[in-house]
Amino acid sequence: MEMLLNPLVLLANFVLVPGLAYGSQLALGALGVTMVYAVLNFSNFSHGEVMSFGAMITILSTYWLKSIGLSISPLPTALLALPLGILGTIGLCLLLDRLVFRFYRHQRASSVTYLIVSIGVMFVIGGVIRFVIGPNDRNFNDGDRFLLKAREFKEISGLSEGLAIKSSQAITVFTAVIVVAAIFWFLNRTRTGKSMRAYADNQDLALLSGINPDRVVSITWIITAGLAAVAGTLYGLDKSYKPLVYLHLVLPIFAAAIVGGVGNPLGAIVGGFVIAFSELLLTFAYKKVAAYLFGEGLFGDGLLQILSTDYKFAVSFMILVVVLLIKPTGIFSGKSL
Amino acid sequence: MNKPSKNAPARNHIFSLPADWSAHRRNLVLACIMALMLSFVGFVQSWNLAFSLLNMCLISAIMSLGVNIQWGYAGLFNAGVMGFAALGGLAAVLVSMDPVPSAWAAGGGGISLGLVIGFVTICVNIYLWKRARSQGKKRYWLIGLVVVVGYSLMRMTIDPSVAAIEAVDPAMTGYLGGLGLPIVLSWIVGGLFAAAAAWVVGKVALGLRSDYLAIATLGISEIILYVLKFEDWLTRGVKNVNGLPRPVPYEVDLQEATWFQEIITQFNLSIVEASSLLVKLCYAGLFLIVLLTIIWLSESALRGPWGRMMRAIRDNEVAANAMGKNVTSRHLQVFVLGSAVIGIAGAMLVTLDGQFTPTSYQPLRFTFLIWVMVIVGGSGNNWGAVLGGFVVWFFWIEAEPIGLWLITLLTSGMEPTHWLRLHLIENAAHTRLITMGLVLLLTLRFAPRGLIPEVKR
Amino acid sequence: MTFMIGENMVGGYGSTDILNGCSICVDLGEIAVVVGPNGAGKSTAMKAIFGMLNLRGGKISIDGEDITALAPFERVRKGMAFVPQTHNVFNSMTVEENLEMGAFINTSPIAGIMAQVYDLFPVLKEKRHQRAGELSGGQRQQVAVGRALMTEPKLLMLDEPTAGVSPIVMDELFDRIIDVASTGIAVLMVEQNAKQALGIADQGFVLVQGENRYTGSGTALLRNANVRKAFLGG
């Protein structure tokens, strides 16, 4: 029995738990990208920086809350600061829409024009972030580090492999479930949510039905901003905050959105987990698992890794390229919110 | 001493006589302003800096020409500039560095065999994908099997060889080295590398809608970079390749040469500064030759029937298709050509730096900044792309001192140790990102055709 | 007084005018049909009346109020509803959600109106949880008309509602449209199937090159020898 349980725990510890957390972060990011794509019809390259901005506001608010002595230990103070981060990000997105994107919407600009515009926006937000908070690494997780320590697990279970769950991972998954549930409830059950789906489905007919386009667009930005702030903060909590990282996070996020079928919220979530688990499974060293199952030394002294860990981030790009080649519409094809 | 006035745009009349003289004059004025800005740096900061700037401006101009060929002529959004430039850099290493015989002996055979296996696997897959359509779902299983077997075989042959190569004097070499040929050759090879990669990328991605093309090329360029960063046997990876040979004399040699010392005495210059200036001047001359050649080639192509056809395709793809133009193959052609130009510039950049640093390739600097150059300069116009390359690179570098100067000026009323003042001064470097973003956004909004708009022919 | 009047409308896309001063009107409880050859400006006239096209001359009034300057979604609030010829349902949404979206501007409960629409189109009630994109062409047209009725309009405008449906379905759709008009709603429609459409029309407008060529009651136009020869194939 232990021969089977040990490798399972090993996989759970290094693939399942981190995969669930990373997948949730990607899914939240991809959901934001997909919303903008469905309603506003463009690929928003600045989404990564918007996430970073949300995380930054949350971090600054965390420092402020701590300075006035507020905390919700053992949970990280950042959770208390998150609403402020969301509000700040909503403000940013609405401002950007008013100053930048609205002009192109009224012009009915092509999606490439939008894309270039969003690159400009990416530059500006990125610059502002580095200007305000600097380019350095910041760890702002002041809560308990572990929900379950590997040593504790070993003692309880008597197995030789440990299973550790970081509290940031648990918080990430928990928050993501709540947020996703709220989004789906909003889109499928409320009048406003349905009007957003209607607008995404058929813009002209939505106008004929008396749906106010400006309102739909504003709500889309508000939701996108909220998602971005939550995703950015959770990623920062889990892996520490570094402005440069978010620029690179855009690609796995787009990969997730496209793999799932861009414009489709369910697809974005599935895509997020597909990307996260592929990254982990392809770069996991199966040596120990094989040793448990088939005994030591059967496969020589190789790590039994499909890809070197160096290529972890490249996995998402490879999947992206393969999906674009084979099924550009993604798993849940078509654009429907 | 006013060399920057040699800036390409000023020579507009040699290549094209615009019917509209006022537009021509405007371009001339813009070029002169650019020259003045560079001279200003020479007088205020240093001539050494001014010439470094000029050299980088020339390379940027070539890169933005490459992007302009793809975007301006054909409306293709290539967000993988970084990857093609890096491939050019790789060419510089592989052409100019001396081979490492002991590394070849240790693992050259294994690597070659492994690469052949990888290539065969890909070919078999493409064959299966195209020919086995009738097999239905079985095709996917077949392809999956071929991938697994081929990949395992490849890893089994390559892995030991890689370890052996990387163990050969890792502090100095640890890679296969290059061919030991003159580095200028690598400019052509870099173009060929990028062209070959672009052909593959184009085959994969050109059928996609435009924003997918952008994402796909961005992803592929990241993959290229990962390979260059982590395949140490090929590029030494993050250990970098230093001391690439030069196409121009070394400062030290100049300083020791009697003829140089004699010339120097006639000017009022220190010998160290003068030698460094002369080296930069030599580079500038070489770069200028390349730039003018590429402009001449692309301007003649644009004016011929090929250019007319490209514009027709860009402006109305459906109609061009209906008229029997093969849009996809034209797109592939233009994508390959543009990428080749970017590859040439990439090789030139590494030549100028004298080292290949894979980690220095960032999408912000190598992809998006080049895009700002094209948009600001004027997409569809070669002279615009060149001017854009100059202006944007200039401000990319000078935004930092200008920002610092502005902040110091604005906060001069504050206490010198005020936290806000210190914070602002410390982070002044980041104003360049904001500046570039704003320049791009303002251009798109208020002058979407750029500084030198496309000439309607 | 006539409920909706579009008077001397002049306008088009870009520099060329498609409408050259044509007038169209319809009263409550009546069916008005616009027919004419291809390119006569029938659909353009509908778009102009609904405000999707800027007019360079003429005026549009509803219930005596001038609405020439209003945007389409504001006209919806004035009691106008428009069913486009194509892309007239939300494909990814269920039938019921489509109807709900139709009633978007209604803040009062909509169960009553929805029941009326289901009475009018019983097949929709059956398929109310199916996505509109999965329905047949005729059923989709019913969803489209149903969606428009959900705003409780006083004027229902239909752009070629029978395009691409079989003759049997067309007859059924026309029956439904008569039912709609009998509830006191003004119906204005453009039709390719001129003969059948004029058969149910209280008022008919024959447009040629953006001008009124013949106007009269449906039966009068059907009897008019010139109209028959030129537009109804004898």
mmCIF file of N, CA, C and O in Angstrom, chain B residues 411-457:
data_model
loop_
_atom_site.group_PDB
_atom_site.id
_atom_site.type_symbol
_atom_site.label_atom_id
_atom_site.label_comp_id
_atom_site.label_asym_id
_atom_site.label_seq_id
_atom_site.Cartn_x
_atom_site.Cartn_y
_atom_site.Cartn_z
ATOM 1 N N THR B 411 11.839 69.410 -8.003
ATOM 2 C CA THR B 411 11.882 69.225 -6.553
ATOM 3 C C THR B 411 12.941 70.103 -5.904
ATOM 4 O O THR B 411 13.258 69.936 -4.734
ATOM 5 N N SER B 412 13.498 71.039 -6.684
ATOM 6 C CA SER B 412 14.586 71.833 -6.123
ATOM 7 C C SER B 412 14.111 72.671 -4.942
ATOM 8 O O SER B 412 14.904 73.062 -4.100
ATOM 9 N N GLY B 413 12.801 72.901 -4.861
ATOM 10 C CA GLY B 413 12.281 73.666 -3.727
ATOM 11 C C GLY B 413 12.221 72.854 -2.447
ATOM 12 O O GLY B 413 12.123 73.405 -1.352
ATOM 13 N N MET B 414 12.283 71.503 -2.586
ATOM 14 C CA MET B 414 12.139 70.660 -1.402
ATOM 15 C C MET B 414 13.465 70.546 -0.660
ATOM 16 O O MET B 414 14.527 70.881 -1.161
ATOM 17 N N GLU B 415 13.359 70.050 0.566
ATOM 18 C CA GLU B 415 14.562 69.695 1.310
ATOM 19 C C GLU B 415 15.342 68.664 0.503
ATOM 20 O O GLU B 415 14.738 67.751 -0.066
ATOM 21 N N PRO B 416 16.655 68.749 0.457
ATOM 22 C CA PRO B 416 17.426 67.768 -0.323
ATOM 23 C C PRO B 416 17.234 66.333 0.166
ATOM 24 O O PRO B 416 17.427 65.395 -0.589
ATOM 25 N N THR B 417 16.828 66.179 1.435
ATOM 26 C CA THR B 417 16.689 64.817 1.946
ATOM 27 C C THR B 417 15.223 64.414 2.104
ATOM 28 O O THR B 417 14.915 63.398 2.720
ATOM 29 N N HIS B 418 14.306 65.225 1.550
ATOM 30 C CA HIS B 418 12.886 64.903 1.644
ATOM 31 C C HIS B 418 12.643 63.530 1.019
ATOM 32 O O HIS B 418 13.173 63.222 -0.045
ATOM 33 N N TRP B 419 11.807 62.681 1.676
ATOM 34 C CA TRP B 419 11.651 61.294 1.186
ATOM 35 C C TRP B 419 11.108 61.257 -0.226
ATOM 36 O O TRP B 419 11.513 60.442 -1.051
ATOM 37 N N LEU B 420 10.176 62.172 -0.539
ATOM 38 C CA LEU B 420 9.567 62.145 -1.869
ATOM 39 C C LEU B 420 10.609 62.464 -2.932
ATOM 40 O O LEU B 420 10.708 61.802 -3.962
ATOM 41 N N ARG B 421 11.431 63.466 -2.641
ATOM 42 C CA ARG B 421 12.463 63.868 -3.579
ATOM 43 C C ARG B 421 13.448 62.721 -3.820
ATOM 44 O O ARG B 421 13.781 62.379 -4.948
ATOM 45 N N LEU B 422 13.857 62.097 -2.729
ATOM 46 C CA LEU B 422 14.798 60.987 -2.858
ATOM 47 C C LEU B 422 14.181 59.843 -3.659
ATOM 48 O O LEU B 422 14.812 59.266 -4.540
ATOM 49 N N HIS B 423 12.920 59.544 -3.345
ATOM 50 C CA HIS B 423 12.227 58.463 -4.039
ATOM 51 C C HIS B 423 12.132 58.756 -5.537
ATOM 52 O O HIS B 423 12.412 57.905 -6.376
ATOM 53 N N LEU B 424 11.742 59.983 -5.849
ATOM 54 C CA LEU B 424 11.584 60.356 -7.261
ATOM 55 C C LEU B 424 12.906 60.256 -7.988
ATOM 56 O O LEU B 424 12.986 59.715 -9.098
ATOM 57 N N ILE B 425 13.963 60.774 -7.359
ATOM 58 C CA ILE B 425 15.261 60.758 -8.027
ATOM 59 C C ILE B 425 15.750 59.325 -8.209
ATOM 60 O O ILE B 425 16.252 58.950 -9.266
ATOM 61 N N GLU B 426 15.503 58.509 -7.189
ATOM 62 C CA GLU B 426 15.950 57.122 -7.259
ATOM 63 C C GLU B 426 15.262 56.392 -8.418
ATOM 64 O O GLU B 426 15.857 55.561 -9.091
ATOM 65 N N ASN B 427 13.989 56.697 -8.635
ATOM 66 C CA ASN B 427 13.229 55.962 -9.639
ATOM 67 C C ASN B 427 13.107 56.703 -10.968
ATOM 68 O O ASN B 427 12.302 56.328 -11.817
ATOM 69 N N ALA B 428 13.909 57.737 -11.136
ATOM 70 C CA ALA B 428 13.798 58.535 -12.360
ATOM 71 C C ALA B 428 14.003 57.690 -13.608
ATOM 72 O O ALA B 428 13.428 57.958 -14.659
ATOM 73 N N ALA B 429 14.807 56.622 -13.485
ATOM 74 C CA ALA B 429 15.101 55.795 -14.657
ATOM 75 C C ALA B 429 13.829 55.243 -15.285
ATOM 76 O O ALA B 429 13.777 55.007 -16.483
ATOM 77 N N HIS B 430 12.797 55.041 -14.470
ATOM 78 C CA HIS B 430 11.596 54.410 -14.996
ATOM 79 C C HIS B 430 10.718 55.358 -15.790
ATOM 80 O O HIS B 430 9.737 54.937 -16.376
ATOM 81 N N THR B 431 11.098 56.635 -15.803
ATOM 82 C CA THR B 431 10.302 57.567 -16.614
ATOM 83 C C THR B 431 10.377 57.185 -18.083
ATOM 84 O O THR B 431 9.500 57.521 -18.850
ATOM 85 N N ARG B 432 11.441 56.450 -18.482
ATOM 86 C CA ARG B 432 11.560 56.134 -19.903
ATOM 87 C C ARG B 432 10.407 55.251 -20.371
ATOM 88 O O ARG B 432 9.907 55.426 -21.478
ATOM 89 N N LEU B 433 9.957 54.331 -19.511
ATOM 90 C CA LEU B 433 8.817 53.492 -19.894
ATOM 91 C C LEU B 433 7.576 54.345 -20.092
ATOM 92 O O LEU B 433 6.840 54.201 -21.061
ATOM 93 N N ILE B 434 7.349 55.248 -19.120
ATOM 94 C CA ILE B 434 6.174 56.104 -19.209
ATOM 95 C C ILE B 434 6.267 56.970 -20.458
ATOM 96 O O ILE B 434 5.297 57.110 -21.213
ATOM 97 N N THR B 435 7.444 57.531 -20.682
ATOM 98 C CA THR B 435 7.609 58.395 -21.859
ATOM 99 C C THR B 435 7.285 57.632 -23.136
ATOM 100 O O THR B 435 6.535 58.110 -23.982
ATOM 101 N N MET B 436 7.871 56.428 -23.273
ATOM 102 C CA MET B 436 7.646 55.664 -24.491
ATOM 103 C C MET B 436 6.170 55.340 -24.684
ATOM 104 O O MET B 436 5.631 55.448 -25.778
ATOM 105 N N GLY B 437 5.527 54.919 -23.594
ATOM 106 C CA GLY B 437 4.107 54.601 -23.670
ATOM 107 C C GLY B 437 3.302 55.807 -24.114
ATOM 108 O O GLY B 437 2.451 55.716 -25.003
ATOM 109 N N LEU B 438 3.604 56.951 -23.505
ATOM 110 C CA LEU B 438 2.854 58.159 -23.849
ATOM 111 C C LEU B 438 3.111 58.559 -25.293
ATOM 112 O O LEU B 438 2.188 58.930 -26.019
ATOM 113 N N VAL B 439 4.386 58.467 -25.711
ATOM 114 C CA VAL B 439 4.702 58.817 -27.097
ATOM 115 C C VAL B 439 3.890 57.949 -28.051
ATOM 116 O O VAL B 439 3.281 58.431 -29.010
ATOM 117 N N LEU B 440 3.848 56.644 -27.753
ATOM 118 C CA LEU B 440 3.100 55.726 -28.611
ATOM 119 C C LEU B 440 1.614 56.081 -28.621
ATOM 120 O O LEU B 440 0.986 56.204 -29.681
ATOM 121 N N LEU B 441 1.047 56.283 -27.429
ATOM 122 C CA LEU B 441 -0.386 56.557 -27.348
ATOM 123 C C LEU B 441 -0.736 57.872 -28.025
ATOM 124 O O LEU B 441 -1.731 57.966 -28.758
ATOM 125 N N LEU B 442 0.091 58.894 -27.794
ATOM 126 C CA LEU B 442 -0.213 60.200 -28.386
ATOM 127 C C LEU B 442 -0.082 60.145 -29.907
ATOM 128 O O LEU B 442 -0.894 60.728 -30.627
ATOM 129 N N THR B 443 0.935 59.413 -30.399
ATOM 130 C CA THR B 443 1.070 59.285 -31.844
ATOM 131 C C THR B 443 -0.153 58.599 -32.437
ATOM 132 O O THR B 443 -0.728 59.068 -33.422
ATOM 133 N N LEU B 444 -0.550 57.497 -31.815
ATOM 134 C CA LEU B 444 -1.691 56.748 -32.343
ATOM 135 C C LEU B 444 -2.946 57.606 -32.359
ATOM 136 O O LEU B 444 -3.758 57.527 -33.270
ATOM 137 N N ARG B 445 -3.075 58.441 -31.353
ATOM 138 C CA ARG B 445 -4.303 59.206 -31.225
ATOM 139 C C ARG B 445 -4.315 60.408 -32.150
ATOM 140 O O ARG B 445 -5.275 60.657 -32.866
ATOM 141 N N PHE B 446 -3.195 61.149 -32.152
ATOM 142 C CA PHE B 446 -3.246 62.444 -32.828
ATOM 143 C C PHE B 446 -2.495 62.468 -34.150
ATOM 144 O O PHE B 446 -2.710 63.371 -34.960
ATOM 145 N N ALA B 447 -1.591 61.530 -34.380
ATOM 146 C CA ALA B 447 -0.896 61.495 -35.665
ATOM 147 C C ALA B 447 -0.699 60.052 -36.075
ATOM 148 O O ALA B 447 0.425 59.570 -36.166
ATOM 149 N N PRO B 448 -1.804 59.339 -36.309
ATOM 150 C CA PRO B 448 -1.681 57.898 -36.520
ATOM 151 C C PRO B 448 -0.824 57.534 -37.722
ATOM 152 O O PRO B 448 -0.411 56.393 -37.847
ATOM 153 N N ARG B 449 -0.549 58.507 -38.599
ATOM 154 C CA ARG B 449 0.276 58.165 -39.750
ATOM 155 C C ARG B 449 1.765 58.399 -39.484
ATOM 156 O O ARG B 449 2.605 58.116 -40.332
ATOM 157 N N GLY B 450 2.096 58.899 -38.304
ATOM 158 C CA GLY B 450 3.487 59.008 -37.903
ATOM 159 C C GLY B 450 4.165 60.283 -38.361
ATOM 160 O O GLY B 450 3.549 61.165 -38.961
ATOM 161 N N LEU B 451 5.480 60.384 -38.058
ATOM 162 C CA LEU B 451 6.239 61.595 -38.372
ATOM 163 C C LEU B 451 6.361 61.788 -39.878
ATOM 164 O O LEU B 451 6.209 62.893 -40.398
ATOM 165 N N ILE B 452 6.705 60.717 -40.589
ATOM 166 C CA ILE B 452 6.780 60.788 -42.056
ATOM 167 C C ILE B 452 5.755 59.815 -42.615
ATOM 168 O O ILE B 452 6.003 58.619 -42.705
ATOM 169 N N PRO B 453 4.572 60.309 -42.955
ATOM 170 C CA PRO B 453 3.489 59.412 -43.372
ATOM 171 C C PRO B 453 3.824 58.683 -44.668
ATOM 172 O O PRO B 453 4.695 59.111 -45.427
ATOM 173 N N GLU B 454 3.106 57.593 -44.853
ATOM 174 C CA GLU B 454 3.276 56.813 -46.069
ATOM 175 C C GLU B 454 2.927 57.663 -47.292
ATOM 176 O O GLU B 454 1.997 58.444 -47.272
ATOM 177 N N VAL B 455 3.743 57.517 -48.340
ATOM 178 C CA VAL B 455 3.470 58.245 -49.583
ATOM 179 C C VAL B 455 2.451 57.442 -50.375
ATOM 180 O O VAL B 455 2.643 56.257 -50.619
ATOM 181 N N LYS B 456 1.374 58.091 -50.742
ATOM 182 C CA LYS B 456 0.368 57.397 -51.570
ATOM 183 C C LYS B 456 0.860 57.385 -53.013
ATOM 184 O O LYS B 456 1.065 58.434 -53.614
ATOM 185 N N ARG B 457 1.133 56.208 -53.489
ATOM 186 C CA ARG B 457 1.673 56.139 -54.853
ATOM 187 C C ARG B 457 0.589 55.860 -55.862
ATOM 188 O O ARG B 457 -0.339 55.162 -55.587
#
